[in-house]
Amino acid sequence: MDIVPAPTSARHAKAVGQRRGLVIVHTGPGKGKSTAAFGLALRAHGRGLPVQIYQFMKVPTARFGEHRAFEALGMPIIGLGDGFSWKSRDLTHSAELARGGWERAEATVRAGAHALVVLDEITYPLRYGWVPLQPVLACLRERPAHVHVVLTGRDAPQELIDAADTVTHMGAVKHHFDAGVPAQRGIED
Ligand code: ATP
Ligand code: MG
């Protein structure tokens, strides 16, 4: 006898529309926003789709696990920042970098050569006021129809959530840091 899985949720409306690019937001306080974005990048790459990952808060020279892995796949991550804000000595410089970084990411989204563009941790420069929200929303609205954009970071602005197709809120049910367990190589970095 065939086992037919039941629909997981009545919320899943029957798909009737055309295939098109999605705006996907990973937000919330729990762990997994960036790693889920990297998972999507990997899946898209597996389908032969051109992918570009930008990281707003990481330095261009960062050599975390994701940088090594994606480099080995021929799709290097581009770091646009200078580290976390509380580490950076000169916030004016961080803001300028973030704005320059946004211009670069925007050009990629608008060009349409990449089917998936990840804007990792973009909510932090948005929240700090380093990158204004309205141009980001305009870029998402005006982008070529086939381009998927994944945006990550805590505390996503409501207007971004409203503009998105899919929003996943990572809830911090538990985090090992809270129990004093330090960052683990390959898990945090
Ligand atoms: P990851 O990169 O592991 O997917 P993330 O993108 O969801 O994490 P960020 O807001 O980018 O999380 O935070 C980066 C760092 O903060 C990571 O080292 C992550 O493990 C840690 N972190 C994430 N969630 C929590 C939490 N609830 N409490 C403490 N630290 C956290
Ligand atoms: Mg992250």
CSV table of C-alpha atoms and ligand atoms in Angstrom, one decimal:
chain,number,residue,atom,x,y,z
A,1,MET,CA,0.0,0.0,0.0
A,2,ASP,CA,1.3,3.4,-0.9
A,3,ILE,CA,1.8,5.7,2.0
A,4,VAL,CA,0.7,9.2,1.0
A,5,PRO,CA,2.0,11.9,3.3
A,6,ALA,CA,-0.6,14.2,4.6
A,7,PRO,CA,-0.2,17.9,3.9
A,8,THR,CA,2.0,19.3,6.7
A,9,SER,CA,-0.3,22.3,7.1
A,10,ALA,CA,-3.5,23.7,5.9
A,11,ARG,CA,-1.7,27.0,5.5
A,12,HIS,CA,0.1,25.5,2.4
A,13,ALA,CA,-2.1,26.9,-0.4
A,14,LYS,CA,-2.1,25.1,-3.7
A,15,ALA,CA,0.6,26.5,-5.9
A,16,VAL,CA,-0.9,28.1,-8.9
A,17,GLY,CA,1.5,31.0,-9.7
A,18,GLN,CA,4.5,31.1,-11.9
A,19,ARG,CA,8.0,30.3,-10.8
A,20,ARG,CA,9.7,33.5,-9.8
A,21,GLY,CA,12.4,34.8,-7.6
A,22,LEU,CA,11.7,35.0,-3.8
A,23,VAL,CA,12.7,37.3,-1.1
A,24,ILE,CA,13.5,35.1,1.9
A,25,VAL,CA,14.3,36.5,5.4
A,26,HIS,CA,15.9,34.6,8.2
A,27,THR,CA,15.5,36.5,11.5
A,28,GLY,CA,15.0,36.1,15.2
A,29,PRO,CA,17.3,35.5,18.2
A,30,GLY,CA,18.1,31.9,17.7
A,31,LYS,CA,21.1,30.2,16.0
A,32,GLY,CA,20.8,29.2,12.3
A,33,LYS,CA,20.0,32.3,10.3
A,34,SER,CA,23.3,32.4,8.4
A,35,THR,CA,23.8,28.7,8.2
A,36,ALA,CA,20.3,28.2,6.7
A,37,ALA,CA,21.2,30.8,4.1
A,38,PHE,CA,24.4,28.9,3.3
A,39,GLY,CA,22.3,25.7,3.0
A,40,LEU,CA,20.1,27.4,0.4
A,41,ALA,CA,23.2,28.6,-1.4
A,42,LEU,CA,24.5,25.1,-1.5
A,43,ARG,CA,21.2,23.7,-2.8
A,44,ALA,CA,21.0,26.3,-5.5
A,45,HIS,CA,24.6,25.7,-6.5
A,46,GLY,CA,23.8,22.0,-6.7
A,47,ARG,CA,21.1,22.9,-9.3
A,48,GLY,CA,23.7,24.8,-11.3
A,49,LEU,CA,22.4,28.2,-10.4
A,50,PRO,CA,24.9,31.0,-10.1
A,51,VAL,CA,25.0,32.2,-6.4
A,52,GLN,CA,26.7,35.2,-4.8
A,53,ILE,CA,27.0,35.4,-1.0
A,54,TYR,CA,27.8,38.8,0.6
A,55,GLN,CA,28.5,39.1,4.3
A,56,PHE,CA,27.9,42.6,5.7
A,57,MET,CA,29.7,42.2,9.1
A,58,LYS,CA,32.6,40.0,8.1
A,59,VAL,CA,36.0,41.2,6.9
A,60,PRO,CA,37.0,40.3,3.4
A,61,THR,CA,39.8,38.1,4.8
A,62,ALA,CA,37.6,36.0,7.1
A,63,ARG,CA,38.5,32.3,6.9
A,64,PHE,CA,35.7,30.6,8.7
A,65,GLY,CA,34.4,27.2,7.6
A,66,GLU,CA,31.9,28.7,5.2
A,67,HIS,CA,34.6,30.8,3.5
A,68,ARG,CA,36.8,27.7,3.0
A,69,ALA,CA,34.0,25.5,1.8
A,70,PHE,CA,32.4,27.9,-0.7
A,71,GLU,CA,35.8,28.9,-2.0
A,72,ALA,CA,36.5,25.2,-2.7
A,73,LEU,CA,33.2,25.1,-4.6
A,74,GLY,CA,34.4,28.0,-6.7
A,75,MET,CA,31.9,30.5,-5.2
A,76,PRO,CA,33.9,32.6,-2.8
A,77,ILE,CA,32.0,34.6,-0.1
A,78,ILE,CA,32.5,38.3,-0.3
A,79,GLY,CA,33.0,40.1,3.0
A,80,LEU,CA,31.8,43.7,3.0
A,81,GLY,CA,32.5,44.8,6.6
A,82,ASP,CA,35.2,45.2,9.2
A,83,GLY,CA,33.9,42.9,11.9
A,84,PHE,CA,31.2,43.4,14.5
A,85,SER,CA,30.3,46.9,15.4
A,86,TRP,CA,31.4,46.6,19.0
A,87,LYS,CA,34.9,45.5,17.8
A,88,SER,CA,35.3,48.2,15.2
A,89,ARG,CA,37.2,51.2,16.4
A,90,ASP,CA,35.8,53.7,13.9
A,91,LEU,CA,32.1,53.5,13.5
A,92,THR,CA,32.1,56.1,10.7
A,93,HIS,CA,34.4,53.9,8.8
A,94,SER,CA,32.1,50.9,9.4
A,95,ALA,CA,29.2,52.9,8.1
A,96,GLU,CA,31.0,54.0,5.0
A,97,LEU,CA,32.1,50.4,4.4
A,98,ALA,CA,28.6,49.1,4.8
A,99,ARG,CA,27.2,51.7,2.4
A,100,GLY,CA,29.9,50.8,-0.2
A,101,GLY,CA,29.1,47.2,0.4
A,102,TRP,CA,25.4,47.7,-0.1
A,103,GLU,CA,26.1,49.5,-3.4
A,104,ARG,CA,28.1,46.4,-4.5
A,105,ALA,CA,25.4,44.0,-3.4
A,106,GLU,CA,22.7,46.1,-5.0
A,107,ALA,CA,24.5,46.0,-8.3
A,108,THR,CA,24.6,42.2,-8.2
A,109,VAL,CA,20.9,41.9,-7.3
A,110,ARG,CA,19.9,44.3,-10.1
A,111,ALA,CA,22.2,42.8,-12.7
A,112,GLY,CA,20.4,39.5,-12.5
A,113,ALA,CA,23.4,37.4,-13.4
A,114,HIS,CA,23.1,35.5,-10.1
A,115,ALA,CA,19.9,33.5,-9.5
A,116,LEU,CA,20.5,33.6,-5.8
A,117,VAL,CA,22.1,36.5,-3.8
A,118,VAL,CA,22.6,36.1,-0.1
A,119,LEU,CA,22.8,39.3,2.0
A,120,ASP,CA,24.1,37.8,5.2
A,121,GLU,CA,23.7,39.9,8.3
A,122,ILE,CA,22.3,42.9,6.4
A,123,THR,CA,19.9,43.6,9.2
A,124,TYR,CA,22.7,44.9,11.4
A,125,PRO,CA,23.8,47.8,9.1
A,126,LEU,CA,20.1,48.5,8.6
A,127,ARG,CA,19.5,48.6,12.3
A,128,TYR,CA,22.6,50.8,12.9
A,129,GLY,CA,21.3,53.2,10.3
A,130,TRP,CA,24.5,52.6,8.2
A,131,VAL,CA,22.5,51.4,5.2
A,132,PRO,CA,19.1,53.1,4.6
A,133,LEU,CA,16.1,50.7,4.4
A,134,GLN,CA,14.2,52.4,1.5
A,135,PRO,CA,16.9,51.8,-1.2
A,136,VAL,CA,17.1,48.2,-0.1
A,137,LEU,CA,13.3,47.8,-0.4
A,138,ALA,CA,13.4,49.5,-3.8
A,139,CYS,CA,16.1,47.2,-5.0
A,140,LEU,CA,14.1,44.2,-3.9
A,141,ARG,CA,11.0,45.5,-5.7
A,142,GLU,CA,12.8,46.4,-8.9
A,143,ARG,CA,15.1,43.4,-9.2
A,144,PRO,CA,14.9,41.0,-12.2
A,145,ALA,CA,12.0,38.7,-11.6
A,146,HIS,CA,14.0,35.5,-11.5
A,147,VAL,CA,16.4,36.6,-8.7
A,148,HIS,CA,16.1,35.0,-5.3
A,149,VAL,CA,17.4,37.1,-2.4
A,150,VAL,CA,18.1,35.8,1.1
A,151,LEU,CA,18.5,38.4,3.9
A,152,THR,CA,19.6,37.4,7.4
A,153,GLY,CA,20.1,38.9,10.8
A,154,ARG,CA,18.3,39.5,14.0
A,155,ASP,CA,15.6,42.1,14.4
A,156,ALA,CA,14.6,42.4,10.7
A,157,PRO,CA,12.7,45.7,10.1
A,158,GLN,CA,8.9,45.2,9.8
A,159,GLU,CA,8.9,46.8,6.3
A,160,LEU,CA,11.4,44.2,5.2
A,161,ILE,CA,9.3,41.4,6.6
A,162,ASP,CA,6.3,42.9,4.8
A,163,ALA,CA,8.2,42.9,1.6
A,164,ALA,CA,9.4,39.3,1.8
A,165,ASP,CA,7.7,36.2,0.4
A,166,THR,CA,9.1,33.8,3.1
A,167,VAL,CA,10.2,34.8,6.6
A,168,THR,CA,11.6,32.3,9.1
A,169,HIS,CA,12.0,33.4,12.7
A,170,MET,CA,14.7,31.4,14.5
A,171,GLY,CA,13.6,31.2,18.1
A,172,ALA,CA,16.3,30.8,20.7
A,173,VAL,CA,14.8,27.8,22.6
A,174,LYS,CA,18.3,27.2,24.0
A,175,HIS,CA,21.8,28.3,23.2
A,176,HIS,CA,25.0,26.6,24.5
A,177,PHE,CA,26.6,30.1,25.0
A,178,ASP,CA,24.0,30.7,27.7
A,179,ALA,CA,25.4,27.7,29.6
A,180,GLY,CA,28.9,29.0,29.3
A,181,VAL,CA,29.9,26.6,26.4
A,182,PRO,CA,32.3,28.5,24.1
A,183,ALA,CA,32.1,28.9,20.4
A,184,GLN,CA,33.1,25.6,18.6
A,185,ARG,CA,35.2,25.5,15.5
A,186,GLY,CA,33.0,24.3,12.6
A,187,ILE,CA,29.8,25.1,14.5
A,188,GLU,CA,30.2,28.9,15.1
A,189,ASP,CA,33.1,29.7,12.7
B,1,ATP,P1,24.8,30.9,12.6
B,1,ATP,O1,25.9,31.7,11.8
B,1,ATP,O2,25.4,29.9,13.6
B,1,ATP,O3,23.7,30.4,11.7
B,1,ATP,P2,23.1,33.2,13.2
B,1,ATP,O4,23.4,33.7,11.8
B,1,ATP,O5,21.7,32.7,13.5
B,1,ATP,O6,24.1,32.0,13.6
B,1,ATP,P3,24.0,35.7,14.2
B,1,ATP,O7,23.0,36.7,14.8
B,1,ATP,O8,24.6,36.0,12.9
B,1,ATP,O9,23.4,34.2,14.3
B,1,ATP,O10,25.1,35.6,15.3
B,1,ATP,C1,26.3,35.2,15.1
B,1,ATP,C2,26.9,34.5,16.3
B,1,ATP,O11,26.0,34.5,17.4
B,1,ATP,C3,27.1,33.0,16.0
B,1,ATP,O12,28.3,32.6,16.5
B,1,ATP,C4,25.9,32.3,16.7
B,1,ATP,O13,26.3,31.0,17.2
B,1,ATP,C5,25.7,33.2,17.9
B,1,ATP,N1,24.3,33.1,18.3
B,1,ATP,C6,23.2,32.8,17.6
B,1,ATP,N2,22.1,32.8,18.3
B,1,ATP,C7,22.5,32.9,19.6
B,1,ATP,C8,21.8,33.0,20.8
B,1,ATP,N3,20.5,32.8,20.9
B,1,ATP,N4,22.5,33.2,21.9
B,1,ATP,C9,23.8,33.4,21.9
B,1,ATP,N5,24.5,33.4,20.7
B,1,ATP,C10,23.9,33.2,19.6
B,2,MG,MG,24.5,35.2,11.1
